[in-house]
């Protein structure tokens, strides 16, 4: 299988709007060639009876059931605020507007 050429890396860089030096083109060509080789080896090993997976071990999300709970009162929510005004957190003004 022919390797990734420097010109192909330069083309990809142009498509991605990246400016790469000559050294970077050579470096990335080698890296991309190694990556494609690794993917090809995995494809060779994969058998028809093995289903594709996203993870080698089975994963299960552990979630608690949704339960309606009482929220904080405005007084409780604002109890630790350094400043408050009209039942809201008061923060320093950052935009020169009123």
Short mmCIF file of N, CA, C and O in Angstrom, two decimals:
data_model
loop_
_atom_site.label_atom_id
_atom_site.label_comp_id
_atom_site.label_asym_id
_atom_site.label_seq_id
_atom_site.Cartn_x
_atom_site.Cartn_y
_atom_site.Cartn_z
N UNK A 1 0.85 -1.17 0.00
CA UNK A 1 0.00 0.00 0.00
C UNK A 1 0.90 1.24 0.00
O UNK A 1 1.78 1.37 0.84
N UNK A 2 0.70 2.13 -0.94
CA UNK A 2 1.56 3.33 -0.98
C UNK A 2 1.28 4.23 0.23
O UNK A 2 0.17 4.30 0.74
N UNK A 3 2.34 4.88 0.70
CA UNK A 3 2.22 5.75 1.86
C UNK A 3 1.61 7.10 1.51
O UNK A 3 1.40 7.44 0.35
N UNK A 4 1.31 7.85 2.54
CA UNK A 4 0.79 9.20 2.38
C UNK A 4 1.94 10.08 1.90
O UNK A 4 3.02 10.10 2.49
N UNK A 5 1.71 10.80 0.86
CA UNK A 5 2.77 11.65 0.31
C UNK A 5 2.72 13.03 0.95
O UNK A 5 1.72 13.44 1.54
N UNK A 6 3.80 13.70 0.79
CA UNK A 6 3.92 15.07 1.28
C UNK A 6 2.89 15.98 0.61
O UNK A 6 2.32 16.87 1.22
N UNK A 7 2.65 15.74 -0.69
CA UNK A 7 1.68 16.54 -1.43
C UNK A 7 0.26 16.33 -0.91
O UNK A 7 -0.54 17.26 -0.86
N UNK A 8 -0.05 15.09 -0.51
CA UNK A 8 -1.38 14.80 0.06
C UNK A 8 -1.55 15.52 1.40
O UNK A 8 -2.62 16.06 1.69
N UNK A 9 -0.50 15.54 2.20
CA UNK A 9 -0.56 16.26 3.48
C UNK A 9 -0.73 17.76 3.22
O UNK A 9 -1.51 18.43 3.88
N UNK A 10 -0.01 18.28 2.23
CA UNK A 10 -0.14 19.70 1.90
C UNK A 10 -1.56 20.01 1.43
O UNK A 10 -2.13 21.05 1.78
N UNK A 11 -2.15 19.09 0.66
CA UNK A 11 -3.54 19.29 0.20
C UNK A 11 -4.50 19.30 1.39
O UNK A 11 -5.38 20.17 1.47
N UNK A 12 -4.34 18.34 2.30
CA UNK A 12 -5.18 18.32 3.50
C UNK A 12 -5.01 19.59 4.32
O UNK A 12 -5.98 20.13 4.86
N UNK A 13 -3.77 20.05 4.44
CA UNK A 13 -3.50 21.28 5.21
C UNK A 13 -4.20 22.47 4.56
O UNK A 13 -4.78 23.31 5.26
N UNK A 14 -4.17 22.54 3.23
CA UNK A 14 -4.87 23.65 2.55
C UNK A 14 -6.37 23.57 2.80
O UNK A 14 -7.02 24.59 3.05
N UNK A 15 -6.93 22.35 2.74
CA UNK A 15 -8.37 22.19 2.99
C UNK A 15 -8.74 22.62 4.42
O UNK A 15 -9.81 23.18 4.66
N UNK A 16 -7.84 22.33 5.36
CA UNK A 16 -8.08 22.68 6.75
C UNK A 16 -7.62 24.10 7.07
O UNK A 16 -7.72 24.54 8.21
N UNK A 17 -7.10 24.79 6.06
CA UNK A 17 -6.59 26.15 6.21
C UNK A 17 -5.49 26.23 7.26
O UNK A 17 -5.48 27.10 8.12
N UNK A 18 -4.56 25.26 7.16
CA UNK A 18 -3.40 25.23 8.04
C UNK A 18 -2.16 25.55 7.23
O UNK A 18 -2.01 25.08 6.10
N UNK A 19 -1.29 26.33 7.79
CA UNK A 19 -0.03 26.64 7.14
C UNK A 19 1.05 25.78 7.80
O UNK A 19 1.33 25.93 8.98
N UNK A 20 1.62 24.84 7.03
CA UNK A 20 2.61 23.93 7.57
C UNK A 20 3.97 24.17 6.90
O UNK A 20 4.03 24.42 5.70
N UNK A 21 5.01 24.05 7.68
CA UNK A 21 6.36 24.17 7.14
C UNK A 21 6.75 22.86 6.43
O UNK A 21 6.06 21.85 6.55
N UNK A 22 7.85 22.89 5.71
CA UNK A 22 8.32 21.70 5.01
C UNK A 22 8.60 20.57 5.99
O UNK A 22 8.29 19.40 5.72
N UNK A 23 9.19 20.90 7.14
CA UNK A 23 9.47 19.88 8.15
C UNK A 23 8.18 19.27 8.70
O UNK A 23 8.09 18.07 8.92
N UNK A 24 7.18 20.11 8.92
CA UNK A 24 5.90 19.62 9.43
C UNK A 24 5.22 18.73 8.41
O UNK A 24 4.62 17.71 8.77
N UNK A 25 5.30 19.07 7.12
CA UNK A 25 4.71 18.23 6.08
C UNK A 25 5.33 16.83 6.11
O UNK A 25 4.62 15.83 6.06
N UNK A 26 6.65 16.76 6.20
CA UNK A 26 7.33 15.46 6.25
C UNK A 26 6.96 14.70 7.52
O UNK A 26 6.69 13.50 7.49
N UNK A 27 6.92 15.41 8.64
CA UNK A 27 6.61 14.79 9.93
C UNK A 27 5.18 14.23 9.92
O UNK A 27 4.95 13.08 10.31
N UNK A 28 4.21 15.04 9.48
CA UNK A 28 2.82 14.60 9.48
C UNK A 28 2.56 13.52 8.45
O UNK A 28 1.70 12.66 8.65
N UNK A 29 3.28 13.52 7.35
CA UNK A 29 3.12 12.46 6.35
C UNK A 29 3.47 11.12 6.98
O UNK A 29 2.75 10.13 6.80
N UNK A 30 4.56 11.07 7.74
CA UNK A 30 4.94 9.84 8.42
C UNK A 30 3.93 9.42 9.46
O UNK A 30 3.57 8.23 9.57
N UNK A 31 3.44 10.38 10.23
CA UNK A 31 2.46 10.07 11.26
C UNK A 31 1.15 9.56 10.66
O UNK A 31 0.58 8.58 11.14
N UNK A 32 0.67 10.23 9.62
CA UNK A 32 -0.57 9.79 8.98
C UNK A 32 -0.41 8.41 8.36
O UNK A 32 -1.34 7.59 8.40
N UNK A 33 0.74 8.14 7.81
CA UNK A 33 1.01 6.82 7.23
C UNK A 33 0.96 5.75 8.33
O UNK A 33 0.40 4.67 8.14
N UNK A 34 1.54 6.04 9.50
CA UNK A 34 1.50 5.10 10.62
C UNK A 34 0.06 4.87 11.09
O UNK A 34 -0.33 3.73 11.39
N UNK A 35 -0.73 5.91 11.15
CA UNK A 35 -2.13 5.79 11.59
C UNK A 35 -2.92 4.93 10.61
O UNK A 35 -3.67 4.02 11.02
N UNK A 36 -2.75 5.18 9.33
CA UNK A 36 -3.48 4.40 8.32
C UNK A 36 -3.04 2.93 8.37
O UNK A 36 -3.86 2.01 8.24
N UNK A 37 -1.76 2.70 8.60
CA UNK A 37 -1.28 1.32 8.74
C UNK A 37 -1.87 0.62 9.94
O UNK A 37 -2.24 -0.56 9.87
N UNK A 38 -2.00 1.33 11.06
CA UNK A 38 -2.59 0.74 12.26
C UNK A 38 -4.06 0.41 12.03
O UNK A 38 -4.55 -0.65 12.45
N UNK A 39 -4.79 1.28 11.37
CA UNK A 39 -6.20 1.02 11.07
C UNK A 39 -6.33 -0.18 10.14
O UNK A 39 -7.21 -1.02 10.30
N UNK A 40 -5.43 -0.30 9.17
CA UNK A 40 -5.46 -1.44 8.25
C UNK A 40 -5.21 -2.74 8.99
O UNK A 40 -5.86 -3.75 8.71
N UNK A 41 -4.29 -2.74 9.97
CA UNK A 41 -4.04 -3.96 10.74
C UNK A 41 -5.26 -4.35 11.56
O UNK A 41 -5.59 -5.53 11.67
N UNK A 42 -5.96 -3.39 12.12
CA UNK A 42 -7.17 -3.70 12.88
C UNK A 42 -8.23 -4.27 11.96
O UNK A 42 -8.93 -5.23 12.30
N UNK A 43 -8.36 -3.73 10.76
CA UNK A 43 -9.32 -4.24 9.79
C UNK A 43 -9.00 -5.67 9.39
O UNK A 43 -9.90 -6.48 9.17
N UNK A 44 -7.71 -6.01 9.29
CA UNK A 44 -7.31 -7.37 8.94
C UNK A 44 -7.68 -8.36 10.05
O UNK A 44 -8.03 -9.49 9.77
N UNK A 45 -7.58 -7.93 11.29
CA UNK A 45 -7.84 -8.82 12.42
C UNK A 45 -9.33 -9.02 12.64
O UNK A 45 -9.77 -10.09 13.06
N UNK A 46 -10.13 -8.02 12.36
CA UNK A 46 -11.56 -8.10 12.62
C UNK A 46 -12.18 -9.23 11.81
O UNK A 46 -12.02 -9.32 10.60
N UNK A 47 -12.88 -10.11 12.50
CA UNK A 47 -13.54 -11.24 11.84
C UNK A 47 -15.00 -10.88 11.56
O UNK A 47 -15.57 -9.98 12.17
N UNK A 48 -15.59 -11.64 10.65
CA UNK A 48 -16.98 -11.38 10.29
C UNK A 48 -17.94 -11.66 11.44
O UNK A 48 -18.99 -11.06 11.55
N UNK A 49 -17.58 -12.59 12.34
CA UNK A 49 -18.49 -12.94 13.43
C UNK A 49 -18.33 -12.05 14.65
O UNK A 49 -19.02 -12.22 15.64
N UNK A 50 -17.43 -11.08 14.59
CA UNK A 50 -17.23 -10.16 15.71
C UNK A 50 -17.93 -8.85 15.38
O UNK A 50 -17.55 -8.16 14.43
N UNK A 51 -18.95 -8.48 16.17
CA UNK A 51 -19.66 -7.22 15.87
C UNK A 51 -18.79 -6.01 16.23
O UNK A 51 -18.01 -6.07 17.18
N UNK A 52 -18.93 -4.92 15.47
CA UNK A 52 -18.18 -3.70 15.81
C UNK A 52 -18.68 -3.14 17.15
O UNK A 52 -19.87 -3.19 17.45
N UNK A 53 -17.75 -2.64 17.94
CA UNK A 53 -18.11 -2.07 19.24
C UNK A 53 -17.39 -0.74 19.42
O UNK A 53 -16.41 -0.45 18.76
N UNK A 54 -17.88 0.04 20.35
CA UNK A 54 -17.23 1.30 20.66
C UNK A 54 -16.30 1.16 21.86
O UNK A 54 -15.52 2.05 22.16
N UNK A 55 -16.40 0.02 22.57
CA UNK A 55 -15.61 -0.18 23.78
C UNK A 55 -15.40 -1.68 23.96
O UNK A 55 -16.30 -2.46 23.69
N UNK A 56 -14.23 -2.11 24.43
CA UNK A 56 -13.99 -3.54 24.57
C UNK A 56 -14.80 -4.21 25.68
O UNK A 56 -15.03 -5.40 25.65
N UNK A 57 -15.24 -3.46 26.65
CA UNK A 57 -16.03 -4.01 27.75
C UNK A 57 -17.46 -3.48 27.68
O UNK A 57 -17.67 -2.33 27.29
N UNK A 58 -18.43 -4.28 28.08
CA UNK A 58 -19.80 -3.76 28.06
C UNK A 58 -19.96 -2.64 29.10
O UNK A 58 -19.49 -2.76 30.23
N UNK A 59 -20.60 -1.57 28.69
CA UNK A 59 -20.80 -0.42 29.57
C UNK A 59 -22.28 -0.26 29.85
O UNK A 59 -23.12 -0.45 28.97
N UNK A 60 -22.59 0.10 31.08
CA UNK A 60 -23.97 0.36 31.47
C UNK A 60 -24.01 1.67 32.23
O UNK A 60 -23.21 1.88 33.14
N UNK A 61 -24.92 2.54 31.84
CA UNK A 61 -25.09 3.78 32.58
C UNK A 61 -25.85 3.49 33.87
O UNK A 61 -26.87 2.80 33.85
N UNK A 62 -25.34 3.99 34.96
CA UNK A 62 -26.01 3.82 36.24
C UNK A 62 -26.66 5.14 36.58
O UNK A 62 -25.98 6.14 36.83
N UNK A 63 -27.98 5.16 36.54
CA UNK A 63 -28.71 6.39 36.81
C UNK A 63 -29.80 6.13 37.84
O UNK A 63 -30.40 5.06 37.84
N UNK A 64 -30.00 7.08 38.68
CA UNK A 64 -31.08 6.94 39.65
C UNK A 64 -32.38 7.34 38.98
O UNK A 64 -32.39 8.11 38.02
N UNK A 65 -33.49 6.88 39.49
CA UNK A 65 -34.77 7.28 38.89
C UNK A 65 -35.05 8.76 39.14
O UNK A 65 -34.62 9.32 40.15
N UNK A 66 -35.72 9.38 38.20
CA UNK A 66 -36.09 10.78 38.37
C UNK A 66 -37.15 10.90 39.45
O UNK A 66 -38.16 10.20 39.42
N UNK A 67 -36.88 11.76 40.40
CA UNK A 67 -37.85 12.00 41.47
C UNK A 67 -38.01 13.50 41.63
O UNK A 67 -37.03 14.25 41.62
N UNK A 68 -39.23 13.93 41.80
CA UNK A 68 -39.50 15.34 42.03
C UNK A 68 -39.12 15.67 43.47
O UNK A 68 -39.53 14.97 44.41
N UNK A 69 -38.30 16.68 43.63
CA UNK A 69 -37.89 17.12 44.97
C UNK A 69 -38.15 18.62 45.08
O UNK A 69 -38.15 19.34 44.10
N UNK A 70 -38.26 19.05 46.29
CA UNK A 70 -38.43 20.48 46.53
C UNK A 70 -37.10 21.18 46.28
O UNK A 70 -36.04 20.68 46.63
N UNK A 71 -37.17 22.32 45.63
CA UNK A 71 -35.97 23.12 45.39
C UNK A 71 -35.69 24.05 46.56
O UNK A 71 -36.40 24.05 47.57
N UNK A 72 -34.67 24.83 46.42
CA UNK A 72 -34.33 25.81 47.45
C UNK A 72 -35.29 26.99 47.37
O UNK A 72 -35.74 27.37 46.29
N UNK A 73 -35.54 27.57 48.50
CA UNK A 73 -36.31 28.81 48.51
C UNK A 73 -35.38 29.93 48.06
O UNK A 73 -34.14 29.78 48.13
N UNK A 74 -35.90 31.04 47.61
CA UNK A 74 -35.01 32.16 47.25
C UNK A 74 -34.09 32.56 48.39
O UNK A 74 -32.93 32.86 48.17
N UNK A 75 -34.60 32.53 49.60
CA UNK A 75 -33.77 32.91 50.76
C UNK A 75 -32.61 31.92 50.95
O UNK A 75 -31.49 32.31 51.23
N UNK A 76 -32.89 30.63 50.78
CA UNK A 76 -31.83 29.63 50.92
C UNK A 76 -30.79 29.77 49.80
O UNK A 76 -29.59 29.68 50.04
N UNK A 77 -31.26 29.98 48.58
CA UNK A 77 -30.35 30.10 47.45
C UNK A 77 -29.45 31.31 47.58
O UNK A 77 -28.27 31.28 47.22
N UNK A 78 -29.98 32.41 48.10
CA UNK A 78 -29.22 33.65 48.23
C UNK A 78 -28.48 33.79 49.55
O UNK A 78 -27.78 34.77 49.75
N UNK A 79 -28.60 32.80 50.43
CA UNK A 79 -28.03 32.94 51.77
C UNK A 79 -26.51 33.10 51.75
O UNK A 79 -25.95 33.76 52.62
N UNK A 80 -25.81 32.53 50.79
CA UNK A 80 -24.36 32.66 50.75
C UNK A 80 -23.86 33.69 49.76
O UNK A 80 -22.66 33.82 49.57
N UNK A 81 -24.77 34.41 49.13
CA UNK A 81 -24.37 35.40 48.13
C UNK A 81 -23.73 36.60 48.80
O UNK A 81 -24.22 37.10 49.81
N UNK A 82 -22.64 37.12 48.24
CA UNK A 82 -22.01 38.30 48.82
C UNK A 82 -22.89 39.54 48.68
O UNK A 82 -22.82 40.44 49.51
N UNK A 83 -23.72 39.59 47.63
CA UNK A 83 -24.62 40.73 47.45
C UNK A 83 -25.87 40.23 46.75
O UNK A 83 -25.83 39.35 45.90
N UNK A 84 -27.01 40.82 47.12
CA UNK A 84 -28.27 40.46 46.48
C UNK A 84 -29.16 41.68 46.38
O UNK A 84 -29.00 42.64 47.12
N UNK A 85 -30.06 41.61 45.43
CA UNK A 85 -30.98 42.73 45.21
C UNK A 85 -32.25 42.18 44.57
O UNK A 85 -32.18 41.47 43.56
N UNK A 86 -33.40 42.47 45.13
CA UNK A 86 -34.70 42.04 44.63
C UNK A 86 -34.74 40.53 44.39
O UNK A 86 -35.16 40.05 43.35
N UNK A 87 -34.31 39.76 45.38
CA UNK A 87 -34.27 38.30 45.32
C UNK A 87 -33.46 37.77 44.14
O UNK A 87 -33.78 36.75 43.54
N UNK A 88 -32.37 38.45 43.81
CA UNK A 88 -31.47 38.03 42.74
C UNK A 88 -30.04 38.23 43.21
O UNK A 88 -29.76 39.05 44.08
N UNK A 89 -29.11 37.47 42.59
CA UNK A 89 -27.69 37.69 42.86
C UNK A 89 -27.30 39.02 42.24
O UNK A 89 -27.64 39.33 41.11
N UNK A 90 -26.58 39.82 43.00
CA UNK A 90 -26.10 41.11 42.48
C UNK A 90 -24.63 40.92 42.14
O UNK A 90 -23.82 40.51 42.97
N UNK A 91 -24.31 41.20 40.86
CA UNK A 91 -22.93 41.03 40.39
C UNK A 91 -22.43 42.37 39.87
O UNK A 91 -23.22 43.25 39.51
N UNK A 92 -21.11 42.55 39.78
CA UNK A 92 -20.58 43.80 39.26
C UNK A 92 -20.98 44.00 37.79
O UNK A 92 -21.08 43.05 37.02
N UNK A 93 -21.23 45.22 37.44
CA UNK A 93 -21.59 45.57 36.07
C UNK A 93 -20.35 45.42 35.18
O UNK A 93 -19.27 45.88 35.52
N UNK A 94 -20.51 44.75 34.02
CA UNK A 94 -19.37 44.57 33.13
C UNK A 94 -19.57 45.27 31.78
O UNK A 94 -18.63 45.52 31.07
N UNK A 95 -20.77 45.58 31.42
CA UNK A 95 -21.04 46.27 30.14
C UNK A 95 -21.40 47.70 30.47
O UNK A 95 -22.16 47.96 31.07
N UNK A 96 -21.05 48.68 29.95
CA UNK A 96 -21.34 50.04 30.37
C UNK A 96 -22.79 50.44 30.28
O UNK A 96 -23.10 51.58 30.04
N UNK A 97 -23.73 49.52 30.43
CA UNK A 97 -25.15 49.82 30.30
C UNK A 97 -25.84 49.76 31.64
O UNK A 97 -25.39 49.16 32.57
N UNK A 98 -26.99 50.41 31.71
CA UNK A 98 -27.81 50.39 32.92
C UNK A 98 -28.82 49.29 32.83
O UNK A 98 -29.35 48.95 31.86
#
